[in-house]
């Protein structure tokens, strides 16, 4: 099992750091899956996470100048590691003006991702900062836990409002209630509702637009035949939704959510070279 | 009554913040030449000294006060201030200079008051009246010029290095050879590598303004205590000098210019087993065996145990060592002590980390081995027992042996009981 990668371009480095920062805000520990062409940050839906799951996919070619990996075996040319993304975020934080950043999988005292940052210095030779981030190697028998989630059979799919606006609305709502109801219809309308003994607050969004999903099979037609005005809703934990929005440092190119009434809300945030999917289950 | 006014609020404020990282209280000691601030942390593993010469202030007026009961004219009357009461004066130090036009400090020793008065914009006057107590501060004696290793570097560089370590990082190891300098997270045998992120920074000697390595060494010190000094020295833009020796001997970070000087002396973890060996450069390729000064294999190896022993001990007053120059054993004779000790028995309450507790022993010895020799002259054996637990008061061996005594001292109740009975 070998892994070695290098980033030389500062813009790529900053972009990669931002992705890592986002992941760090969403998960305390997660799995990192490495394949020849892609990196995946995966959080599987365990009870410990509150049923939340995450799937983040990056094309390595968009970030790394060099990328070599050798998986556990020839027919399974992939590596699955468990790590604390905050550590990686921290290691990259002070590499803002680095000449180069190399990431390597090593095993000195224990398996580690070694992040070596070459920084410019006043002297002839560069300053080298090395961070050894401990990782756990996830054995092949557990790889099934980290399969790509399929898009659920949703009732409504709708584009999200401007994330900044949504975030500030939720920030205020979180002080009043722990859970929030997201409801939306296929006419581009979305409501965020909270209800307590004393007060209920609803924020209405209009003209959001509904993404066109190609009907691959019969399942999707249920969404199409549905009454355009009728709302699909789910009650979810407000803090988890805020975590997702707070972690967004850059506005995504596309942001949408798929609501399965009373079951789950599936968020998809697409940037140029990163896609992030986040599942928040509905509360009982 | 003594009046001072400020030249640079930011620098003074940062000095207070730096000292705040060392201890909850500090001694405020105006003398003819200027104002000295000193602080020692409760586990004696860090000592801070900041001296502002009278030229630092726009106006500095000092009057000697002589006490009839002292044998010699008291050239200074230091008082002890609580950091918590002084910090609010210098809160938001960065904006202070913009809003404050003038800051004055008045001390009235007879009244036991120190007053800080800030004349701010729009005619606002903030007056802080703080009570102080008389104290006999401990001065660290550290022969900087005798250190084989000296590095001098601009504070910006040091800050750029330390920023790579997380703010929670307690201890950092500085490793030098004539060819390279390396700062790394401290690890020991029982570090859980699978849970700890380790950081290492390698530098070329070229990066330093002055680089002298007489002895290859690897010293581990507490980073938290240093961060305050880094911010302070950045405000002054004076380069920082680092004086150190082999592991176990203290490391001093100091800055000095025409109007101020500061020294932060930190204990370093001692490599006890290698203490007896002659000064050979330690072999870095093998893991150093570090035996904690306290018996780590005791069933209750938590530092809480020795703490309570120390706390139970009667706190004797620590006589002041009147050493104006940091030149080793020279200095005037001590005055017989009265009053309360500045250093309390809460020894390790806020050194919860066992690793820091281990480091703590070292500076004791460095500060005190000069001091202790004076004590032997004055036969103050109970002082010896305060810090060395079960060490026999009859031992008048050379200092190197006290290292050993400390390493093997047991913390059992019996020893403690023996000590109690032998106290004067």
XYZ file of C-alpha atoms in Angstrom:
708
model
C 0.000 0.000 0.000
C 1.620 3.244 -1.075
C 0.457 6.777 -1.509
C 2.371 9.824 -2.529
C 1.069 13.138 -3.792
C 2.359 16.628 -4.346
C 0.810 20.042 -4.769
C 2.912 22.827 -6.178
C 0.362 25.349 -7.359
C -0.756 27.771 -4.656
C -4.268 28.149 -6.020
C -4.742 24.385 -5.951
C -3.360 24.272 -2.466
C -5.779 26.915 -1.242
C -8.663 25.186 -2.939
C -7.713 21.861 -1.400
C -7.356 23.489 2.027
C -10.836 24.947 1.707
C -12.290 21.557 0.889
C -10.548 20.019 3.876
C -11.784 22.825 6.104
C -15.340 22.139 5.003
C -14.988 18.441 5.703
C -13.429 19.181 9.076
C -16.508 21.159 10.053
C -18.818 18.326 9.090
C -17.147 15.338 10.625
C -14.874 14.680 13.513
C -13.545 11.517 11.954
C -14.223 10.230 8.510
C -12.921 7.823 5.938
C -10.628 8.883 3.140
C -10.836 6.675 0.097
C -8.076 6.930 -2.446
C -8.344 5.605 -5.951
C -6.160 6.235 -8.964
C -8.234 9.147 -10.135
C -10.250 10.358 -7.178
C -10.291 11.133 -3.482
C -13.398 10.602 -1.412
C -14.216 11.797 2.083
C -16.894 9.551 3.459
C -18.937 9.585 6.599
C -21.189 6.580 6.883
C -24.507 6.811 8.637
C -23.779 5.437 12.038
C -25.917 6.090 15.048
C -23.001 7.949 16.584
C -23.270 10.598 13.873
C -26.962 10.998 14.470
C -27.647 9.139 11.266
C -26.004 11.827 9.165
C -23.870 10.693 6.274
C -21.595 12.460 3.879
C -20.009 11.734 0.537
C -17.470 14.140 -0.879
C -15.718 13.442 -4.147
C -12.722 15.184 -5.690
C -10.851 14.593 -8.907
C -7.214 14.328 -7.909
C -6.074 15.776 -11.191
C -7.644 19.115 -10.326
C -5.542 19.520 -7.216
C -2.381 17.483 -7.338
C 0.598 17.865 -9.620
C 1.753 14.404 -8.717
C -0.401 11.580 -7.498
C 0.695 7.994 -7.161
C -1.093 5.294 -5.321
C -0.940 1.580 -4.972
C -3.880 -0.040 -3.314
C -4.057 -3.000 -0.990
C -4.064 -5.429 -3.874
C -4.024 -5.352 -7.678
C -7.687 -6.107 -8.089
C -8.596 -3.740 -5.284
C -6.477 -0.786 -6.200
C -7.834 1.475 -3.512
C -6.851 2.640 -0.055
C -9.310 3.378 2.723
C -8.020 5.381 5.682
C -9.732 6.660 8.769
C -8.602 10.084 9.848
C -9.459 13.241 11.756
C -9.911 15.867 9.038
C -9.231 18.639 11.526
C -5.625 17.457 11.719
C -5.238 17.709 7.978
C -6.891 21.095 8.026
C -4.458 22.287 10.637
C -1.463 20.991 8.759
C -2.501 22.871 5.640
C -3.502 26.039 7.421
C 0.018 27.308 7.802
C 1.038 26.285 4.317
C -0.511 29.327 2.715
C 2.596 30.435 0.861
C 4.312 27.103 0.511
C 6.624 26.255 -2.318
C 5.325 22.711 -2.320
C 3.274 20.358 -0.199
C 3.878 16.646 -0.275
C 1.575 14.101 1.265
C 2.779 10.605 1.847
C 1.492 7.527 3.595
C 4.091 6.321 6.059
C 4.288 3.852 8.891
C 6.891 4.890 11.419
C 5.313 4.293 14.809
C 1.903 3.792 13.328
C 0.267 4.521 9.964
C 0.444 8.235 9.283
C -0.178 10.694 6.572
C 2.943 12.751 6.484
C 2.338 16.254 5.205
C 5.630 17.912 4.339
C 5.412 21.610 3.642
C 8.318 23.353 2.027
C 8.210 27.008 2.971
C 10.258 29.847 1.577
C 12.868 31.227 3.920
C 15.410 33.987 4.040
C 18.244 31.541 3.809
C 19.411 29.458 0.900
C 17.563 26.346 1.917
C 13.851 26.197 2.519
C 12.165 25.696 5.807
C 10.622 22.259 6.115
C 7.576 21.731 8.242
C 6.427 18.159 8.657
C 3.176 17.057 10.187
C 2.560 13.414 10.966
C -1.162 12.805 11.045
C -2.105 9.437 12.495
C -4.521 7.442 10.364
C -6.211 4.110 10.659
C -6.133 1.676 7.790
C -9.636 0.381 7.105
C -9.497 -3.300 6.209
C -11.097 -4.531 3.008
C -13.835 -6.409 4.787
C -15.267 -3.118 6.020
C -15.168 -1.346 2.677
C -18.850 -2.074 2.124
C -19.727 0.369 4.847
C -18.423 3.134 2.645
C -20.263 2.571 -0.584
C -21.545 5.511 -2.520
C -25.058 6.332 -1.388
C -27.693 6.265 -4.069
C -29.948 9.197 -4.696
C -33.085 8.465 -2.723
C -36.491 8.258 -4.281
C -37.332 11.802 -3.443
C -40.657 13.541 -3.451
C -39.372 16.968 -4.277
C -36.075 18.248 -5.593
C -35.419 21.940 -5.342
C -32.523 24.370 -5.583
C -31.504 25.915 -2.295
C -31.780 29.637 -1.650
C -28.602 31.695 -1.382
C -26.684 29.837 1.271
C -25.697 32.950 3.157
C -29.316 33.980 3.554
C -30.345 30.504 4.529
C -27.566 30.386 7.081
C -28.498 33.649 8.751
C -32.145 32.598 8.949
C -31.166 29.323 10.547
C -28.763 31.008 12.967
C -31.639 32.916 14.465
C -33.991 29.986 14.391
C -31.594 27.712 16.215
C -31.985 29.834 19.339
C -35.683 29.090 19.401
C -35.842 25.453 18.535
C -33.768 22.346 18.061
C -35.561 21.070 15.029
C -36.717 22.664 11.839
C -39.178 21.588 9.182
C -38.040 21.946 5.602
C -40.828 21.814 3.155
C -40.728 22.414 -0.554
C -42.727 21.790 -3.663
C -42.062 21.388 -7.326
C -43.029 24.996 -8.013
C -39.852 26.382 -6.596
C -41.239 27.229 -3.176
C -39.535 26.354 0.061
C -40.480 27.055 3.655
C -38.347 26.752 6.738
C -40.553 26.372 9.774
C -40.000 26.154 13.477
C -42.678 25.723 16.048
C -42.477 25.937 19.798
C -45.029 26.403 22.568
C -44.642 30.119 22.443
C -43.919 30.937 18.883
C -43.830 29.615 15.380
C -41.723 31.190 12.697
C -41.774 30.444 8.999
C -39.470 31.825 6.358
C -40.755 31.571 2.786
C -38.590 31.326 -0.287
C -39.988 31.605 -3.792
C -38.818 31.100 -7.352
C -36.026 28.803 -6.357
C -36.382 26.511 -9.302
C -36.482 22.753 -9.439
C -33.631 20.851 -10.965
C -34.520 18.641 -13.880
C -33.777 15.033 -13.099
C -33.611 12.768 -16.096
C -36.097 10.001 -15.495
C -33.872 6.955 -15.702
C -36.479 4.560 -14.541
C -40.073 4.491 -13.453
C -39.312 5.680 -9.930
C -38.714 9.240 -10.891
C -42.018 9.594 -12.643
C -43.700 9.598 -9.271
C -42.116 12.951 -8.641
C -43.232 14.267 -11.967
C -46.802 13.148 -11.685
C -47.042 14.678 -8.283
C -49.051 17.800 -7.806
C -46.708 20.720 -8.368
C -48.018 22.632 -5.404
C -48.020 19.951 -2.789
C -45.265 20.168 -0.246
C -42.939 17.448 0.797
C -41.595 18.015 4.260
C -39.171 16.619 6.776
C -38.272 17.663 10.273
C -34.541 17.664 10.844
C -32.027 18.719 13.460
C -31.290 22.388 12.912
C -27.724 22.187 14.131
C -26.807 19.578 11.576
C -28.114 21.707 8.782
C -26.218 24.683 10.122
C -23.038 22.644 10.248
C -23.402 21.957 6.573
C -23.981 25.567 5.666
C -21.413 26.998 8.051
C -18.738 24.834 6.541
C -19.208 26.300 3.092
C -16.432 28.728 2.549
C -17.080 29.259 -1.111
C -20.427 29.546 -2.832
C -21.175 26.346 -4.665
C -21.954 26.381 -8.351
C -25.093 24.406 -7.676
C -26.840 23.721 -4.381
C -29.966 21.629 -4.192
C -31.814 19.323 -1.893
C -33.996 16.292 -2.370
C -36.695 15.737 0.175
C -38.168 12.368 0.945
C -41.216 13.219 2.977
C -40.736 12.481 6.640
C -37.698 10.347 5.931
C -34.565 12.105 4.836
C -33.245 15.253 3.213
C -30.450 14.833 0.723
C -28.316 17.895 0.053
C -26.065 18.175 -2.958
C -23.503 20.942 -3.213
C -21.507 21.110 -6.415
C -18.375 23.132 -6.981
C -16.232 23.043 -10.075
C -14.149 20.114 -9.053
C -15.742 18.955 -5.821
C -19.106 17.422 -5.163
C -20.504 17.115 -1.679
C -23.552 15.093 -0.701
C -24.957 15.285 2.774
C -27.848 13.241 4.155
C -29.786 14.357 7.192
C -32.405 11.918 8.419
C -35.779 13.170 9.548
C -36.489 13.216 13.254
C -39.154 10.948 14.566
C 4.623 58.201 45.952
C 6.039 57.262 42.617
C 4.815 58.460 39.294
C 5.361 56.929 35.928
C 3.971 57.679 32.527
C 4.023 55.615 29.403
C 5.926 55.752 26.221
C 4.370 52.765 24.602
C 1.211 51.301 25.930
C 1.206 48.435 23.527
C 4.594 47.229 24.674
C 3.732 47.532 28.326
C 0.373 45.839 27.843
C 1.951 42.973 25.970
C 4.487 42.590 28.764
C 1.663 42.224 31.262
C -0.021 39.659 29.037
C 3.221 37.755 28.681
C 3.670 37.655 32.429
C 0.057 36.583 32.794
C 0.953 33.354 31.088
C 3.462 32.574 33.773
C 1.560 33.099 36.934
C -1.485 34.626 38.585
C 0.541 37.235 40.353
C 3.676 39.170 39.782
C 5.936 41.475 41.662
C 5.916 45.123 40.765
C 9.213 46.608 41.761
C 9.998 50.213 40.951
C 13.617 51.083 41.521
C 15.651 54.127 40.751
C 16.698 52.965 37.317
C 13.307 51.789 36.228
C 10.452 49.402 36.785
C 11.013 45.682 37.240
C 8.275 43.122 36.894
C 8.919 39.575 37.963
C 6.880 36.428 38.045
C 7.454 32.780 38.844
C 4.962 30.068 38.193
C 3.837 27.926 41.061
C 5.719 24.870 39.920
C 8.893 26.910 39.516
C 9.317 25.860 35.952
C 9.044 29.327 34.497
C 10.379 32.680 35.503
C 9.707 35.982 33.840
C 11.538 39.226 34.318
C 10.762 42.406 32.494
C 12.605 45.614 33.194
C 11.578 48.967 31.795
C 14.250 51.561 32.288
C 13.229 55.034 33.293
C 13.860 56.133 29.718
C 11.015 53.943 28.534
C 8.613 56.240 30.261
C 7.757 59.746 29.246
C 8.179 60.721 32.820
C 9.592 58.622 35.590
C 9.842 59.817 39.127
C 10.991 57.583 41.917
C 11.587 58.260 45.546
C 13.500 55.919 47.796
C 11.737 54.892 50.920
C 13.816 53.638 53.755
C 12.453 51.406 56.429
C 14.064 51.788 59.824
C 13.939 48.094 60.618
C 16.109 47.001 57.715
C 19.827 46.783 58.206
C 20.499 48.367 54.906
C 18.594 51.012 53.099
C 15.875 49.351 51.134
C 16.586 50.273 47.603
C 13.280 48.988 46.479
C 10.006 47.964 47.921
C 8.485 45.445 45.650
C 4.871 44.635 45.922
C 2.821 41.818 44.631
C -0.092 42.365 42.293
C -2.698 39.920 41.109
C -2.642 39.533 37.356
C -6.417 39.340 37.137
C -6.720 42.836 38.502
C -4.135 44.305 36.182
C -5.182 42.609 32.956
C -8.443 44.551 32.584
C -6.395 47.724 32.465
C -4.621 46.429 29.404
C -7.415 44.542 27.780
C -7.546 44.922 24.012
C -4.006 46.125 24.017
C -4.075 46.632 20.277
C -6.734 49.310 20.387
C -5.455 50.804 23.576
C -2.953 53.046 21.928
C -5.585 54.557 19.721
C -7.971 55.431 22.492
C -5.662 56.190 25.354
C -3.733 59.410 25.359
C -1.804 58.880 28.521
C -1.344 56.214 31.125
C 0.013 56.899 34.562
C 0.989 54.597 37.330
C 1.202 55.733 40.886
C 2.322 53.620 43.768
C 1.793 54.332 47.372
C 3.617 51.721 49.348
C 2.410 52.812 52.740
C -1.115 52.565 51.541
C -0.422 49.327 49.695
C -1.945 50.669 46.549
C -0.941 50.800 42.955
C -3.035 53.028 40.759
C -3.271 52.843 36.989
C -4.888 55.822 35.396
C -5.770 55.946 31.730
C -6.590 59.284 30.175
C -8.679 58.387 27.174
C -10.217 60.224 24.302
C -13.196 62.488 24.855
C -12.148 63.289 28.373
C -12.767 59.841 29.763
C -10.522 58.961 32.678
C -10.283 55.389 33.858
C -8.732 54.857 37.232
C -7.847 51.433 38.560
C -6.907 51.256 42.209
C -5.271 47.976 42.978
C -4.253 46.664 46.337
C -0.871 45.160 46.559
C 0.973 43.175 49.109
C 4.564 43.369 50.120
C 6.551 40.498 48.874
C 9.981 39.075 48.542
C 10.173 37.941 45.004
C 12.371 35.128 43.905
C 14.962 35.994 41.347
C 16.256 33.416 39.002
C 19.965 33.175 38.720
C 20.991 32.065 35.350
C 24.404 32.553 33.863
C 23.427 33.288 30.295
C 26.933 33.919 29.129
C 27.962 30.473 30.272
C 25.554 28.764 27.932
C 27.255 26.936 25.100
C 24.337 27.388 22.741
C 23.149 30.799 21.734
C 20.691 31.630 18.998
C 19.540 35.077 18.094
C 16.582 35.596 15.890
C 13.965 38.151 15.037
C 10.750 37.561 16.932
C 8.849 37.370 13.659
C 10.731 34.225 12.764
C 10.037 32.610 16.105
C 6.368 33.440 15.784
C 6.360 31.985 12.270
C 7.809 28.794 13.655
C 5.523 28.459 16.634
C 2.421 29.054 14.569
C 2.761 25.581 13.120
C 2.130 24.061 16.498
C -1.454 23.909 17.711
C -2.316 26.339 20.477
C -2.945 23.361 22.692
C 0.583 22.081 22.249
C 2.146 22.173 25.654
C 5.705 21.116 25.165
C 8.109 21.578 22.331
C 11.561 20.154 21.820
C 14.353 22.251 20.366
C 17.095 20.169 18.868
C 20.338 21.688 17.602
C 23.496 20.575 15.935
C 25.980 22.875 14.251
C 24.287 22.022 10.966
C 20.635 22.371 11.718
C 17.965 23.529 14.080
C 14.750 21.668 14.622
C 11.631 22.451 16.663
C 9.302 19.542 17.157
C 6.353 18.392 19.241
C 7.511 16.695 22.349
C 7.035 12.958 22.482
C 8.009 10.374 25.018
C 8.019 6.611 25.193
C 4.425 6.266 26.178
C 3.052 8.813 23.764
C 0.084 7.350 21.949
C 1.236 7.936 18.402
C -2.010 6.733 16.943
C -3.793 9.645 18.522
C -1.268 12.433 18.420
C -0.423 14.637 15.520
C 3.261 15.479 15.487
C 4.799 18.537 13.953
C 8.421 19.199 13.160
C 10.085 22.285 11.749
C 13.574 22.168 10.352
C 15.581 25.309 9.848
C 18.918 26.158 8.428
C 21.345 27.966 10.749
C 21.447 30.729 8.108
C 18.033 31.872 9.194
C 19.366 33.035 12.521
C 20.983 36.394 13.094
C 23.432 34.703 15.391
C 24.029 30.997 15.655
C 26.355 29.334 18.101
C 26.098 25.684 18.984
C 28.772 24.518 21.361
C 27.015 21.362 22.402
C 24.573 19.283 20.387
C 21.502 19.271 22.499
C 17.825 18.558 22.627
C 15.865 20.587 25.147
C 12.161 20.371 25.851
C 10.301 23.323 27.299
C 6.773 24.539 27.782
C 5.579 26.417 24.720
C 2.502 27.923 26.335
C 4.587 29.997 28.659
C 6.659 31.298 25.825
C 3.885 32.554 23.603
C 3.391 35.640 25.707
C 7.009 36.612 25.274
C 6.738 36.145 21.527
C 3.862 38.600 21.290
C 5.725 41.004 23.540
C 8.914 40.904 21.526
C 6.994 41.411 18.305
C 5.614 44.606 19.749
C 9.099 45.786 20.604
C 10.709 44.531 17.380
C 13.766 43.591 19.366
C 15.418 40.324 18.369
C 15.117 37.410 20.739
C 18.172 35.665 22.129
C 17.925 32.058 23.150
C 20.488 30.769 25.597
C 20.534 27.125 26.492
C 22.609 24.135 27.351
C 21.884 20.452 27.476
C 18.598 18.960 28.519
C 17.781 19.560 32.134
C 19.352 22.980 32.220
C 17.033 25.923 31.821
C 16.548 27.762 28.578
C 16.372 31.531 28.522
C 14.564 33.644 25.977
C 15.556 37.255 26.329
C 15.309 40.561 24.599
C 17.278 43.642 25.325
C 17.496 47.110 24.001
C 18.235 50.572 25.296
C 15.034 51.086 27.186
C 13.925 47.648 28.199
C 15.047 44.150 28.813
C 13.153 40.940 29.416
C 14.095 37.391 30.264
C 11.884 34.378 30.319
C 13.669 31.441 31.843
C 11.992 28.097 31.393
C 12.857 24.744 32.848
C 13.661 22.000 30.426
C 12.933 18.341 30.844
C 15.878 16.580 32.313
C 17.299 13.436 30.979
C 18.057 12.144 34.417
C 19.832 8.978 33.554
C 22.357 10.774 31.455
C 23.069 13.302 34.146
C 26.087 11.473 35.474
C 27.624 11.026 32.043
C 30.139 13.587 30.984
C 28.956 16.182 28.588
C 28.831 14.171 25.436
C 26.472 15.133 22.701
C 23.442 12.936 23.190
C 22.733 10.467 20.459
C 19.523 11.603 18.831
C 19.048 8.508 16.802
C 17.978 6.500 19.785
C 15.017 7.329 21.895
C 16.189 8.931 25.085
C 15.287 7.141 28.231
C 13.408 9.595 30.311
C 12.773 8.635 33.866
C 10.452 11.064 35.498
C 11.831 12.695 38.613
C 8.857 11.367 40.460
C 8.653 7.635 40.631
C 6.451 6.999 37.653
C 5.875 3.382 38.475
C 4.257 4.039 41.810
C 0.705 2.715 41.946
C -0.662 6.173 42.261
C 1.603 7.892 39.830
C -0.591 10.909 39.367
C 1.123 14.134 40.258
C -1.703 14.860 42.614
C 0.016 12.875 45.264
C 3.192 14.888 45.537
C 1.183 18.048 45.253
C -0.733 17.356 48.383
C 2.441 16.574 50.224
C 3.899 19.900 49.295
C 0.698 21.661 50.080
C 0.660 20.224 53.542
C 4.124 21.506 54.194
C 4.354 24.723 56.016
C 5.158 27.444 53.617
C 8.259 29.121 54.794
C 9.177 32.482 53.593
C 11.703 32.542 50.829
C 14.388 35.026 51.535
C 15.131 37.361 48.750
C 18.310 36.834 46.880
C 19.596 40.263 46.126
C 21.426 39.680 42.934
C 21.348 42.576 40.609
C 23.467 40.957 37.983
C 22.918 37.525 36.702
C 26.440 36.375 37.304
C 26.136 33.211 39.273
C 27.105 33.057 42.869
C 28.152 36.635 43.374
C 25.846 39.004 45.035
C 25.157 40.657 48.287
C 24.283 38.683 51.346
C 20.710 37.802 51.928
C 18.419 39.430 54.294
C 16.712 37.344 56.835
C 13.245 36.753 55.691
C 10.017 37.761 57.199
C 6.548 37.880 55.959
C 4.855 35.513 53.629
C 6.241 33.513 50.825
C 5.327 34.637 47.419
C 5.090 31.147 46.180
C 2.170 29.191 47.357
C 1.693 25.563 48.009
C -0.800 25.047 45.285
C 2.254 23.771 43.478
C 0.743 21.826 40.670
C -2.858 22.754 40.636
C -2.649 24.223 37.231
C 0.029 21.973 35.913
C -2.414 19.233 35.367
C -0.349 17.731 32.662
C 2.009 15.222 34.116
C 4.630 16.059 31.569
C 4.745 19.632 32.735
C 4.990 18.436 36.272
C 8.084 16.539 35.351
C 9.626 19.602 33.802
C 8.897 21.564 36.896
C 11.597 20.068 39.006
C 14.403 21.292 36.900
C 14.109 25.012 37.218
C 13.702 24.627 40.953
C 17.126 23.310 41.112
C 18.601 25.810 38.802
C 17.126 28.741 40.582
C 17.686 27.261 43.919
C 21.019 25.629 43.681
C 22.592 28.991 43.939
C 20.039 29.998 46.472
C 20.301 26.747 48.358
C 23.970 27.287 49.004
C 23.041 30.479 50.792
C 20.511 28.542 52.749
C 23.078 26.097 53.879
C 24.979 29.011 55.284
C 21.927 30.112 57.150
C 20.836 26.628 58.074
C 17.336 26.931 56.751
C 16.747 23.257 56.336
C 13.039 23.396 56.260
C 13.290 25.222 52.983
C 15.186 22.314 51.587
C 12.504 19.932 52.640
C 9.784 22.041 51.113
C 11.006 21.315 47.657
C 12.814 18.086 47.875
C 10.327 16.053 49.753
C 12.186 13.277 51.377
C 15.687 14.530 50.852
C 17.578 14.349 54.067
C 18.435 17.729 55.455
C 21.784 16.458 56.490
C 22.862 16.075 52.921
C 25.187 18.809 51.946
C 26.411 17.259 48.782
C 27.289 18.929 45.575
C 24.478 19.979 43.339
C 24.753 17.067 40.955
C 23.733 14.791 43.760
C 20.616 16.733 44.465
C 19.547 15.824 40.955
C 19.877 12.220 41.929
C 18.136 12.695 45.226
C 15.247 14.195 43.433
C 15.113 11.404 40.955
C 14.952 8.753 43.612
C 12.989 10.570 46.259
C 9.945 8.669 47.240
C 6.755 10.372 48.140
C 5.592 8.041 50.806
C 4.066 9.330 53.968
C 6.853 7.910 56.103
C 9.496 10.077 54.572
C 7.291 13.029 54.923
C 6.819 12.195 58.552
C 10.570 12.071 59.061
C 10.988 15.460 57.565
C 8.416 16.970 59.761
C 10.175 15.889 62.876
C 13.509 17.185 61.750
C 12.313 20.658 60.992
C 13.744 23.445 62.987
